[in-house]
Amino acid sequence: MATPEEWYRSLPPVTRGYMTSAVAATLTVQLGLLDPSLMHLDFPSIFGSLELWRLLTNFTFFGTFSFPFVMSLFFLIRYTKELEAKRFEGRTADFLWAMAIMGAVQAVVAYVLGGLPFLSQAMLSAIVYVWSREFADTVLSVFGLFNVQGFYWPWVLVALRVLMGGSPVLDLVGILSGHIYYFLEDVQGYSLRAPALLSDFFDRGRPGPAAAQAQRRNMFGNHNWGGGGQRLGG
């Protein structure tokens, strides 16, 4: 049986980093070391005072220690790990770039709608949505009552949140951003690869497709904006 340290080190890099950031954010707030108001998405502070860290930290805070926080952490680890291990195997930079694209969409929606200080739940929902496209035929059990295909899983989670009296807004924002990413890359065939600088930093020396493609990219990632067809295996 693996020790906690061995389990932690076995996690893919993005999953491990995101989980660590989420736990650190909650722990520092729980201990009173950091005010969550310094992490939330506050556009006047971002544009007026150049508090650019808010563009990242708002995605890491899932609330103080509670049952919802534990469930969010469980979902984060499971679905981010499985998505990273399959779709983004050996492509850490591309996974981070995908999250950046989805995060940018979420930030724009938050700016338009207002009242969405933390987008961590939206990012988690976006990851689950892309996972549901990659694992569309996977069968999941809902509390042992009925089974559902992975393709419909994001919508089941939205329904469960509504039934429990929660707001589905963040989940829907996440689904929207995840669908935009999926539609552009998998349906339209746009190559949403990470810029070469990012790929070289995270994937240099790693086996896998990212290493083979890095030499053929320009500094902007050699995006193919010509479109055309679905991604094989999607």
PDB file of C-alpha atoms in Angstrom:
ATOM      1  CA  MET A   1       0.000   0.000   0.000  1.00  0.00           C
ATOM      2  CA  ALA A   2       1.374   3.385  -1.004  1.00  0.00           C
ATOM      3  CA  THR A   3       2.227   5.924   1.667  1.00  0.00           C
ATOM      4  CA  PRO A   4       0.577   9.384   1.523  1.00  0.00           C
ATOM      5  CA  GLU A   5       3.827  10.809   0.173  1.00  0.00           C
ATOM      6  CA  GLU A   6       4.049   8.158  -2.549  1.00  0.00           C
ATOM      7  CA  TRP A   7       0.414   8.756  -3.497  1.00  0.00           C
ATOM      8  CA  TYR A   8       0.988  12.504  -3.645  1.00  0.00           C
ATOM      9  CA  ARG A   9       4.077  12.151  -5.829  1.00  0.00           C
ATOM     10  CA  SER A  10       2.254   9.727  -8.129  1.00  0.00           C
ATOM     11  CA  LEU A  11      -0.279  12.382  -9.122  1.00  0.00           C
ATOM     12  CA  PRO A  12       0.237  14.039 -12.523  1.00  0.00           C
ATOM     13  CA  PRO A  13       1.852  17.484 -12.227  1.00  0.00           C
ATOM     14  CA  VAL A  14      -1.188  19.663 -12.974  1.00  0.00           C
ATOM     15  CA  THR A  15      -3.429  17.630 -10.680  1.00  0.00           C
ATOM     16  CA  ARG A  16      -0.832  17.731  -7.917  1.00  0.00           C
ATOM     17  CA  GLY A  17      -0.263  21.451  -8.329  1.00  0.00           C
ATOM     18  CA  TYR A  18      -3.940  22.357  -8.412  1.00  0.00           C
ATOM     19  CA  MET A  19      -4.725  20.201  -5.388  1.00  0.00           C
ATOM     20  CA  THR A  20      -1.814  21.706  -3.455  1.00  0.00           C
ATOM     21  CA  SER A  21      -2.910  25.242  -4.337  1.00  0.00           C
ATOM     22  CA  ALA A  22      -6.486  24.527  -3.254  1.00  0.00           C
ATOM     23  CA  VAL A  23      -5.442  23.019   0.074  1.00  0.00           C
ATOM     24  CA  ALA A  24      -2.945  25.835   0.708  1.00  0.00           C
ATOM     25  CA  ALA A  25      -5.552  28.517  -0.042  1.00  0.00           C
ATOM     26  CA  THR A  26      -8.100  26.952   2.290  1.00  0.00           C
ATOM     27  CA  LEU A  27      -5.556  26.300   5.016  1.00  0.00           C
ATOM     28  CA  THR A  28      -4.196  29.850   5.046  1.00  0.00           C
ATOM     29  CA  VAL A  29      -7.724  31.289   5.201  1.00  0.00           C
ATOM     30  CA  GLN A  30      -8.806  28.792   7.853  1.00  0.00           C
ATOM     31  CA  LEU A  31      -5.834  29.730  10.052  1.00  0.00           C
ATOM     32  CA  GLY A  32      -6.509  33.436   9.601  1.00  0.00           C
ATOM     33  CA  LEU A  33      -3.253  34.014   7.754  1.00  0.00           C
ATOM     34  CA  LEU A  34      -4.925  35.361   4.648  1.00  0.00           C
ATOM     35  CA  ASP A  35      -8.129  37.264   4.003  1.00  0.00           C
ATOM     36  CA  PRO A  36     -10.118  35.683   1.131  1.00  0.00           C
ATOM     37  CA  SER A  37     -10.948  39.210  -0.068  1.00  0.00           C
ATOM     38  CA  LEU A  38      -7.337  39.391  -1.253  1.00  0.00           C
ATOM     39  CA  MET A  39      -7.879  36.403  -3.539  1.00  0.00           C
ATOM     40  CA  HIS A  40     -11.278  36.986  -5.091  1.00  0.00           C
ATOM     41  CA  LEU A  41     -11.884  38.230  -8.622  1.00  0.00           C
ATOM     42  CA  ASP A  42     -12.192  41.972  -8.146  1.00  0.00           C
ATOM     43  CA  PHE A  43     -11.946  43.736 -11.501  1.00  0.00           C
ATOM     44  CA  PRO A  44     -11.489  47.293 -10.136  1.00  0.00           C
ATOM     45  CA  SER A  45      -8.484  46.049  -8.135  1.00  0.00           C
ATOM     46  CA  ILE A  46      -7.132  44.162 -11.145  1.00  0.00           C
ATOM     47  CA  PHE A  47      -7.440  47.033 -13.602  1.00  0.00           C
ATOM     48  CA  GLY A  48      -6.957  49.926 -11.182  1.00  0.00           C
ATOM     49  CA  SER A  49      -4.292  48.603  -8.824  1.00  0.00           C
ATOM     50  CA  LEU A  50      -2.794  45.902 -11.093  1.00  0.00           C
ATOM     51  CA  GLU A  51      -3.501  43.168  -8.524  1.00  0.00           C
ATOM     52  CA  LEU A  52      -3.023  40.589 -11.255  1.00  0.00           C
ATOM     53  CA  TRP A  53      -2.645  37.656  -8.864  1.00  0.00           C
ATOM     54  CA  ARG A  54      -6.425  37.702  -8.447  1.00  0.00           C
ATOM     55  CA  LEU A  55      -6.722  36.277 -11.969  1.00  0.00           C
ATOM     56  CA  LEU A  56      -5.154  33.076 -10.584  1.00  0.00           C
ATOM     57  CA  THR A  57      -6.011  32.926  -6.895  1.00  0.00           C
ATOM     58  CA  ASN A  58      -9.768  33.107  -7.458  1.00  0.00           C
ATOM     59  CA  PHE A  59      -9.536  29.670  -9.087  1.00  0.00           C
ATOM     60  CA  THR A  60      -7.861  28.074  -6.058  1.00  0.00           C
ATOM     61  CA  PHE A  61     -10.217  28.863  -3.164  1.00  0.00           C
ATOM     62  CA  PHE A  62     -13.004  26.309  -2.680  1.00  0.00           C
ATOM     63  CA  GLY A  63     -14.084  27.622   0.708  1.00  0.00           C
ATOM     64  CA  THR A  64     -13.066  26.825   4.258  1.00  0.00           C
ATOM     65  CA  PHE A  65     -12.805  23.270   5.585  1.00  0.00           C
ATOM     66  CA  SER A  66     -16.236  21.691   5.223  1.00  0.00           C
ATOM     67  CA  PHE A  67     -18.004  18.806   3.521  1.00  0.00           C
ATOM     68  CA  PRO A  68     -18.434  20.796   0.262  1.00  0.00           C
ATOM     69  CA  PHE A  69     -14.697  21.526   0.293  1.00  0.00           C
ATOM     70  CA  VAL A  70     -13.889  17.826   0.723  1.00  0.00           C
ATOM     71  CA  MET A  71     -16.237  16.895  -2.132  1.00  0.00           C
ATOM     72  CA  SER A  72     -14.722  19.569  -4.370  1.00  0.00           C
ATOM     73  CA  LEU A  73     -11.239  18.253  -3.598  1.00  0.00           C
ATOM     74  CA  PHE A  74     -12.352  14.694  -4.363  1.00  0.00           C
ATOM     75  CA  PHE A  75     -13.792  15.758  -7.721  1.00  0.00           C
ATOM     76  CA  LEU A  76     -10.723  17.837  -8.501  1.00  0.00           C
ATOM     77  CA  ILE A  77      -8.343  14.951  -7.875  1.00  0.00           C
ATOM     78  CA  ARG A  78     -10.391  12.297  -9.647  1.00  0.00           C
ATOM     79  CA  TYR A  79     -11.409  14.075 -12.834  1.00  0.00           C
ATOM     80  CA  THR A  80      -8.325  16.234 -13.285  1.00  0.00           C
ATOM     81  CA  LYS A  81      -6.110  13.184 -12.794  1.00  0.00           C
ATOM     82  CA  GLU A  82      -8.008  11.031 -15.281  1.00  0.00           C
ATOM     83  CA  LEU A  83      -8.188  13.809 -17.862  1.00  0.00           C
ATOM     84  CA  GLU A  84      -4.504  14.621 -17.495  1.00  0.00           C
ATOM     85  CA  ALA A  85      -3.503  10.962 -17.718  1.00  0.00           C
ATOM     86  CA  LYS A  86      -5.424  10.345 -20.949  1.00  0.00           C
ATOM     87  CA  ARG A  87      -6.076  13.440 -23.042  1.00  0.00           C
ATOM     88  CA  PHE A  88      -3.025  15.378 -21.883  1.00  0.00           C
ATOM     89  CA  GLU A  89      -0.571  12.565 -21.265  1.00  0.00           C
ATOM     90  CA  GLY A  90       2.938  14.014 -21.404  1.00  0.00           C
ATOM     91  CA  ARG A  91       1.476  17.456 -22.265  1.00  0.00           C
ATOM     92  CA  THR A  92       1.495  19.447 -19.041  1.00  0.00           C
ATOM     93  CA  ALA A  93       1.798  22.767 -20.873  1.00  0.00           C
ATOM     94  CA  ASP A  94      -1.148  21.995 -23.141  1.00  0.00           C
ATOM     95  CA  PHE A  95      -3.318  21.136 -20.135  1.00  0.00           C
ATOM     96  CA  LEU A  96      -2.382  24.384 -18.401  1.00  0.00           C
ATOM     97  CA  TRP A  97      -3.077  26.264 -21.640  1.00  0.00           C
ATOM     98  CA  ALA A  98      -6.497  24.611 -21.913  1.00  0.00           C
ATOM     99  CA  MET A  99      -7.265  25.669 -18.339  1.00  0.00           C
ATOM    100  CA  ALA A 100      -6.080  29.189 -19.167  1.00  0.00           C
ATOM    101  CA  ILE A 101      -8.434  29.358 -22.163  1.00  0.00           C
ATOM    102  CA  MET A 102     -11.377  28.089 -20.135  1.00  0.00           C
ATOM    103  CA  GLY A 103     -10.444  30.387 -17.250  1.00  0.00           C
ATOM    104  CA  ALA A 104     -10.361  33.390 -19.600  1.00  0.00           C
ATOM    105  CA  VAL A 105     -13.859  32.586 -20.848  1.00  0.00           C
ATOM    106  CA  GLN A 106     -15.064  32.276 -17.262  1.00  0.00           C
ATOM    107  CA  ALA A 107     -13.477  35.594 -16.293  1.00  0.00           C
ATOM    108  CA  VAL A 108     -15.194  37.353 -19.205  1.00  0.00           C
ATOM    109  CA  VAL A 109     -18.553  35.880 -18.178  1.00  0.00           C
ATOM    110  CA  ALA A 110     -17.909  36.883 -14.559  1.00  0.00           C
ATOM    111  CA  TYR A 111     -17.140  40.427 -15.693  1.00  0.00           C
ATOM    112  CA  VAL A 112     -20.401  40.604 -17.636  1.00  0.00           C
ATOM    113  CA  LEU A 113     -22.598  38.991 -14.990  1.00  0.00           C
ATOM    114  CA  GLY A 114     -20.889  40.341 -11.879  1.00  0.00           C
ATOM    115  CA  GLY A 115     -21.257  38.770  -8.445  1.00  0.00           C
ATOM    116  CA  LEU A 116     -18.919  35.826  -9.122  1.00  0.00           C
ATOM    117  CA  PRO A 117     -15.911  36.448  -6.863  1.00  0.00           C
ATOM    118  CA  PHE A 118     -14.494  32.914  -7.024  1.00  0.00           C
ATOM    119  CA  LEU A 119     -14.410  30.758 -10.161  1.00  0.00           C
ATOM    120  CA  SER A 120     -12.901  27.622  -8.633  1.00  0.00           C
ATOM    121  CA  GLN A 121     -16.191  25.738  -8.922  1.00  0.00           C
ATOM    122  CA  ALA A 122     -16.585  26.897 -12.513  1.00  0.00           C
ATOM    123  CA  MET A 123     -13.100  25.618 -13.381  1.00  0.00           C
ATOM    124  CA  LEU A 124     -13.884  22.288 -11.744  1.00  0.00           C
ATOM    125  CA  SER A 125     -17.097  22.085 -13.750  1.00  0.00           C
ATOM    126  CA  ALA A 126     -15.172  22.860 -16.953  1.00  0.00           C
ATOM    127  CA  ILE A 127     -12.695  20.069 -16.225  1.00  0.00           C
ATOM    128  CA  VAL A 128     -15.555  17.643 -15.566  1.00  0.00           C
ATOM    129  CA  TYR A 129     -17.182  18.708 -18.856  1.00  0.00           C
ATOM    130  CA  VAL A 130     -14.053  18.040 -20.926  1.00  0.00           C
ATOM    131  CA  TRP A 131     -13.627  14.759 -19.000  1.00  0.00           C
ATOM    132  CA  SER A 132     -17.196  13.804 -19.958  1.00  0.00           C
ATOM    133  CA  ARG A 133     -16.304  14.168 -23.631  1.00  0.00           C
ATOM    134  CA  GLU A 134     -13.134  12.139 -23.250  1.00  0.00           C
ATOM    135  CA  PHE A 135     -14.836   9.415 -21.183  1.00  0.00           C
ATOM    136  CA  ALA A 136     -18.279   9.663 -22.794  1.00  0.00           C
ATOM    137  CA  ASP A 137     -19.040   5.943 -22.530  1.00  0.00           C
ATOM    138  CA  THR A 138     -17.939   5.524 -18.928  1.00  0.00           C
ATOM    139  CA  VAL A 139     -20.817   4.462 -16.677  1.00  0.00           C
ATOM    140  CA  LEU A 140     -21.123   6.181 -13.305  1.00  0.00           C
ATOM    141  CA  SER A 141     -23.423   5.329 -10.423  1.00  0.00           C
ATOM    142  CA  VAL A 142     -25.418   8.099  -8.745  1.00  0.00           C
ATOM    143  CA  PHE A 143     -25.659   7.164  -5.071  1.00  0.00           C
ATOM    144  CA  GLY A 144     -26.272   3.568  -6.145  1.00  0.00           C
ATOM    145  CA  LEU A 145     -29.752   4.550  -7.340  1.00  0.00           C
ATOM    146  CA  PHE A 146     -29.188   4.687 -11.090  1.00  0.00           C
ATOM    147  CA  ASN A 147     -26.410   4.727 -13.632  1.00  0.00           C
ATOM    148  CA  VAL A 148     -25.543   7.458 -16.095  1.00  0.00           C
ATOM    149  CA  GLN A 149     -23.110   7.710 -18.976  1.00  0.00           C
ATOM    150  CA  GLY A 150     -20.134   9.997 -18.537  1.00  0.00           C
ATOM    151  CA  PHE A 151     -21.361  12.124 -21.461  1.00  0.00           C
ATOM    152  CA  TYR A 152     -24.288  13.342 -19.328  1.00  0.00           C
ATOM    153  CA  TRP A 153     -22.411  13.572 -16.031  1.00  0.00           C
ATOM    154  CA  PRO A 154     -21.965  17.389 -15.940  1.00  0.00           C
ATOM    155  CA  TRP A 155     -25.714  17.874 -16.322  1.00  0.00           C
ATOM    156  CA  VAL A 156     -26.439  15.349 -13.587  1.00  0.00           C
ATOM    157  CA  LEU A 157     -24.188  17.338 -11.252  1.00  0.00           C
ATOM    158  CA  VAL A 158     -26.038  20.546 -12.160  1.00  0.00           C
ATOM    159  CA  ALA A 159     -29.367  18.865 -11.406  1.00  0.00           C
ATOM    160  CA  LEU A 160     -28.089  17.550  -8.080  1.00  0.00           C
ATOM    161  CA  ARG A 161     -26.885  20.999  -7.067  1.00  0.00           C
ATOM    162  CA  VAL A 162     -30.291  22.513  -7.854  1.00  0.00           C
ATOM    163  CA  LEU A 163     -32.084  19.735  -5.960  1.00  0.00           C
ATOM    164  CA  MET A 164     -29.915  20.452  -2.930  1.00  0.00           C
ATOM    165  CA  GLY A 165     -30.853  24.127  -3.048  1.00  0.00           C
ATOM    166  CA  GLY A 166     -27.641  25.461  -4.586  1.00  0.00           C
ATOM    167  CA  SER A 167     -27.155  27.844  -7.474  1.00  0.00           C
ATOM    168  CA  PRO A 168     -26.160  26.264 -10.788  1.00  0.00           C
ATOM    169  CA  VAL A 169     -24.631  29.482 -12.175  1.00  0.00           C
ATOM    170  CA  LEU A 170     -20.970  28.572 -11.607  1.00  0.00           C
ATOM    171  CA  ASP A 171     -21.518  25.055 -12.954  1.00  0.00           C
ATOM    172  CA  LEU A 172     -23.146  26.457 -16.079  1.00  0.00           C
ATOM    173  CA  VAL A 173     -20.339  28.986 -16.571  1.00  0.00           C
ATOM    174  CA  GLY A 174     -17.856  26.117 -16.317  1.00  0.00           C
ATOM    175  CA  ILE A 175     -19.820  23.983 -18.777  1.00  0.00           C
ATOM    176  CA  LEU A 176     -19.925  26.903 -21.224  1.00  0.00           C
ATOM    177  CA  SER A 177     -16.157  27.429 -21.057  1.00  0.00           C
ATOM    178  CA  GLY A 178     -15.461  23.702 -21.301  1.00  0.00           C
ATOM    179  CA  HIS A 179     -17.753  23.387 -24.323  1.00  0.00           C
ATOM    180  CA  ILE A 180     -16.097  26.313 -26.088  1.00  0.00           C
ATOM    181  CA  TYR A 181     -12.704  24.655 -25.653  1.00  0.00           C
ATOM    182  CA  TYR A 182     -14.024  21.244 -26.736  1.00  0.00           C
ATOM    183  CA  PHE A 183     -15.890  22.712 -29.710  1.00  0.00           C
ATOM    184  CA  LEU A 184     -12.886  24.636 -30.984  1.00  0.00           C
ATOM    185  CA  GLU A 185     -10.360  21.822 -30.657  1.00  0.00           C
ATOM    186  CA  ASP A 186     -12.346  18.623 -31.121  1.00  0.00           C
ATOM    187  CA  VAL A 187     -15.181  19.672 -33.419  1.00  0.00           C
ATOM    188  CA  GLN A 188     -13.647  22.496 -35.465  1.00  0.00           C
ATOM    189  CA  GLY A 189     -10.145  21.052 -35.362  1.00  0.00           C
ATOM    190  CA  TYR A 190      -8.305  24.164 -34.177  1.00  0.00           C
ATOM    191  CA  SER A 191      -4.967  23.294 -32.594  1.00  0.00           C
ATOM    192  CA  LEU A 192      -5.094  24.936 -29.171  1.00  0.00           C
ATOM    193  CA  ARG A 193      -1.527  24.049 -28.263  1.00  0.00           C
ATOM    194  CA  ALA A 194       0.471  25.855 -25.624  1.00  0.00           C
ATOM    195  CA  PRO A 195       3.028  28.447 -26.760  1.00  0.00           C
ATOM    196  CA  ALA A 196       6.502  27.011 -27.251  1.00  0.00           C
ATOM    197  CA  LEU A 197       7.912  28.944 -24.278  1.00  0.00           C
ATOM    198  CA  LEU A 198       5.369  27.309 -21.979  1.00  0.00           C
ATOM    199  CA  SER A 199       5.856  23.884 -23.525  1.00  0.00           C
ATOM    200  CA  ASP A 200       9.633  24.091 -23.269  1.00  0.00           C
ATOM    201  CA  PHE A 201       9.405  25.056 -19.607  1.00  0.00           C
ATOM    202  CA  PHE A 202       7.011  22.307 -18.494  1.00  0.00           C
ATOM    203  CA  ASP A 203       7.592  19.484 -20.966  1.00  0.00           C
ATOM    204  CA  ARG A 204      11.291  19.694 -21.798  1.00  0.00           C
ATOM    205  CA  GLY A 205      12.977  16.329 -21.324  1.00  0.00           C
ATOM    206  CA  ARG A 206       9.676  14.468 -21.006  1.00  0.00           C
ATOM    207  CA  PRO A 207       8.744  11.623 -23.329  1.00  0.00           C
ATOM    208  CA  GLY A 208       5.503  12.057 -25.209  1.00  0.00           C
ATOM    209  CA  PRO A 209       3.897  14.017 -28.033  1.00  0.00           C
ATOM    210  CA  ALA A 210       4.651  17.408 -26.507  1.00  0.00           C
ATOM    211  CA  ALA A 211       8.387  16.859 -26.713  1.00  0.00           C
ATOM    212  CA  ALA A 212       8.175  15.762 -30.349  1.00  0.00           C
ATOM    213  CA  GLN A 213       6.055  18.726 -31.347  1.00  0.00           C
ATOM    214  CA  ALA A 214       7.929  21.408 -29.418  1.00  0.00           C
ATOM    215  CA  GLN A 215      10.644  21.684 -32.062  1.00  0.00           C
ATOM    216  CA  ARG A 216       8.050  22.354 -34.767  1.00  0.00           C
ATOM    217  CA  ARG A 217       6.307  25.230 -32.978  1.00  0.00           C
ATOM    218  CA  ASN A 218       6.886  28.922 -33.063  1.00  0.00           C
ATOM    219  CA  MET A 219       6.800  31.018 -29.901  1.00  0.00           C
ATOM    220  CA  PHE A 220       2.999  31.304 -30.130  1.00  0.00           C
ATOM    221  CA  GLY A 221       2.375  27.576 -30.254  1.00  0.00           C
ATOM    222  CA  ASN A 222       2.004  27.198 -34.042  1.00  0.00           C
ATOM    223  CA  HIS A 223      -1.784  27.301 -33.830  1.00  0.00           C
ATOM    224  CA  ASN A 224      -3.602  25.940 -36.836  1.00  0.00           C
ATOM    225  CA  TRP A 225      -6.493  28.350 -37.279  1.00  0.00           C
ATOM    226  CA  GLY A 226      -7.547  26.761 -40.545  1.00  0.00           C
ATOM    227  CA  GLY A 227     -10.062  24.406 -38.909  1.00  0.00           C
ATOM    228  CA  GLY A 228     -11.270  21.160 -40.397  1.00  0.00           C
ATOM    229  CA  GLY A 229     -12.695  18.009 -38.861  1.00  0.00           C
ATOM    230  CA  GLN A 230     -12.842  16.192 -35.592  1.00  0.00           C
ATOM    231  CA  ARG A 231      -9.896  15.037 -33.524  1.00  0.00           C
ATOM    232  CA  LEU A 232      -9.371  11.308 -33.980  1.00  0.00           C
ATOM    233  CA  GLY A 233     -10.267   9.272 -30.953  1.00  0.00           C
ATOM    234  CA  GLY A 234     -12.511  12.035 -29.485  1.00  0.00           C
TER     235      GLY A 234
END
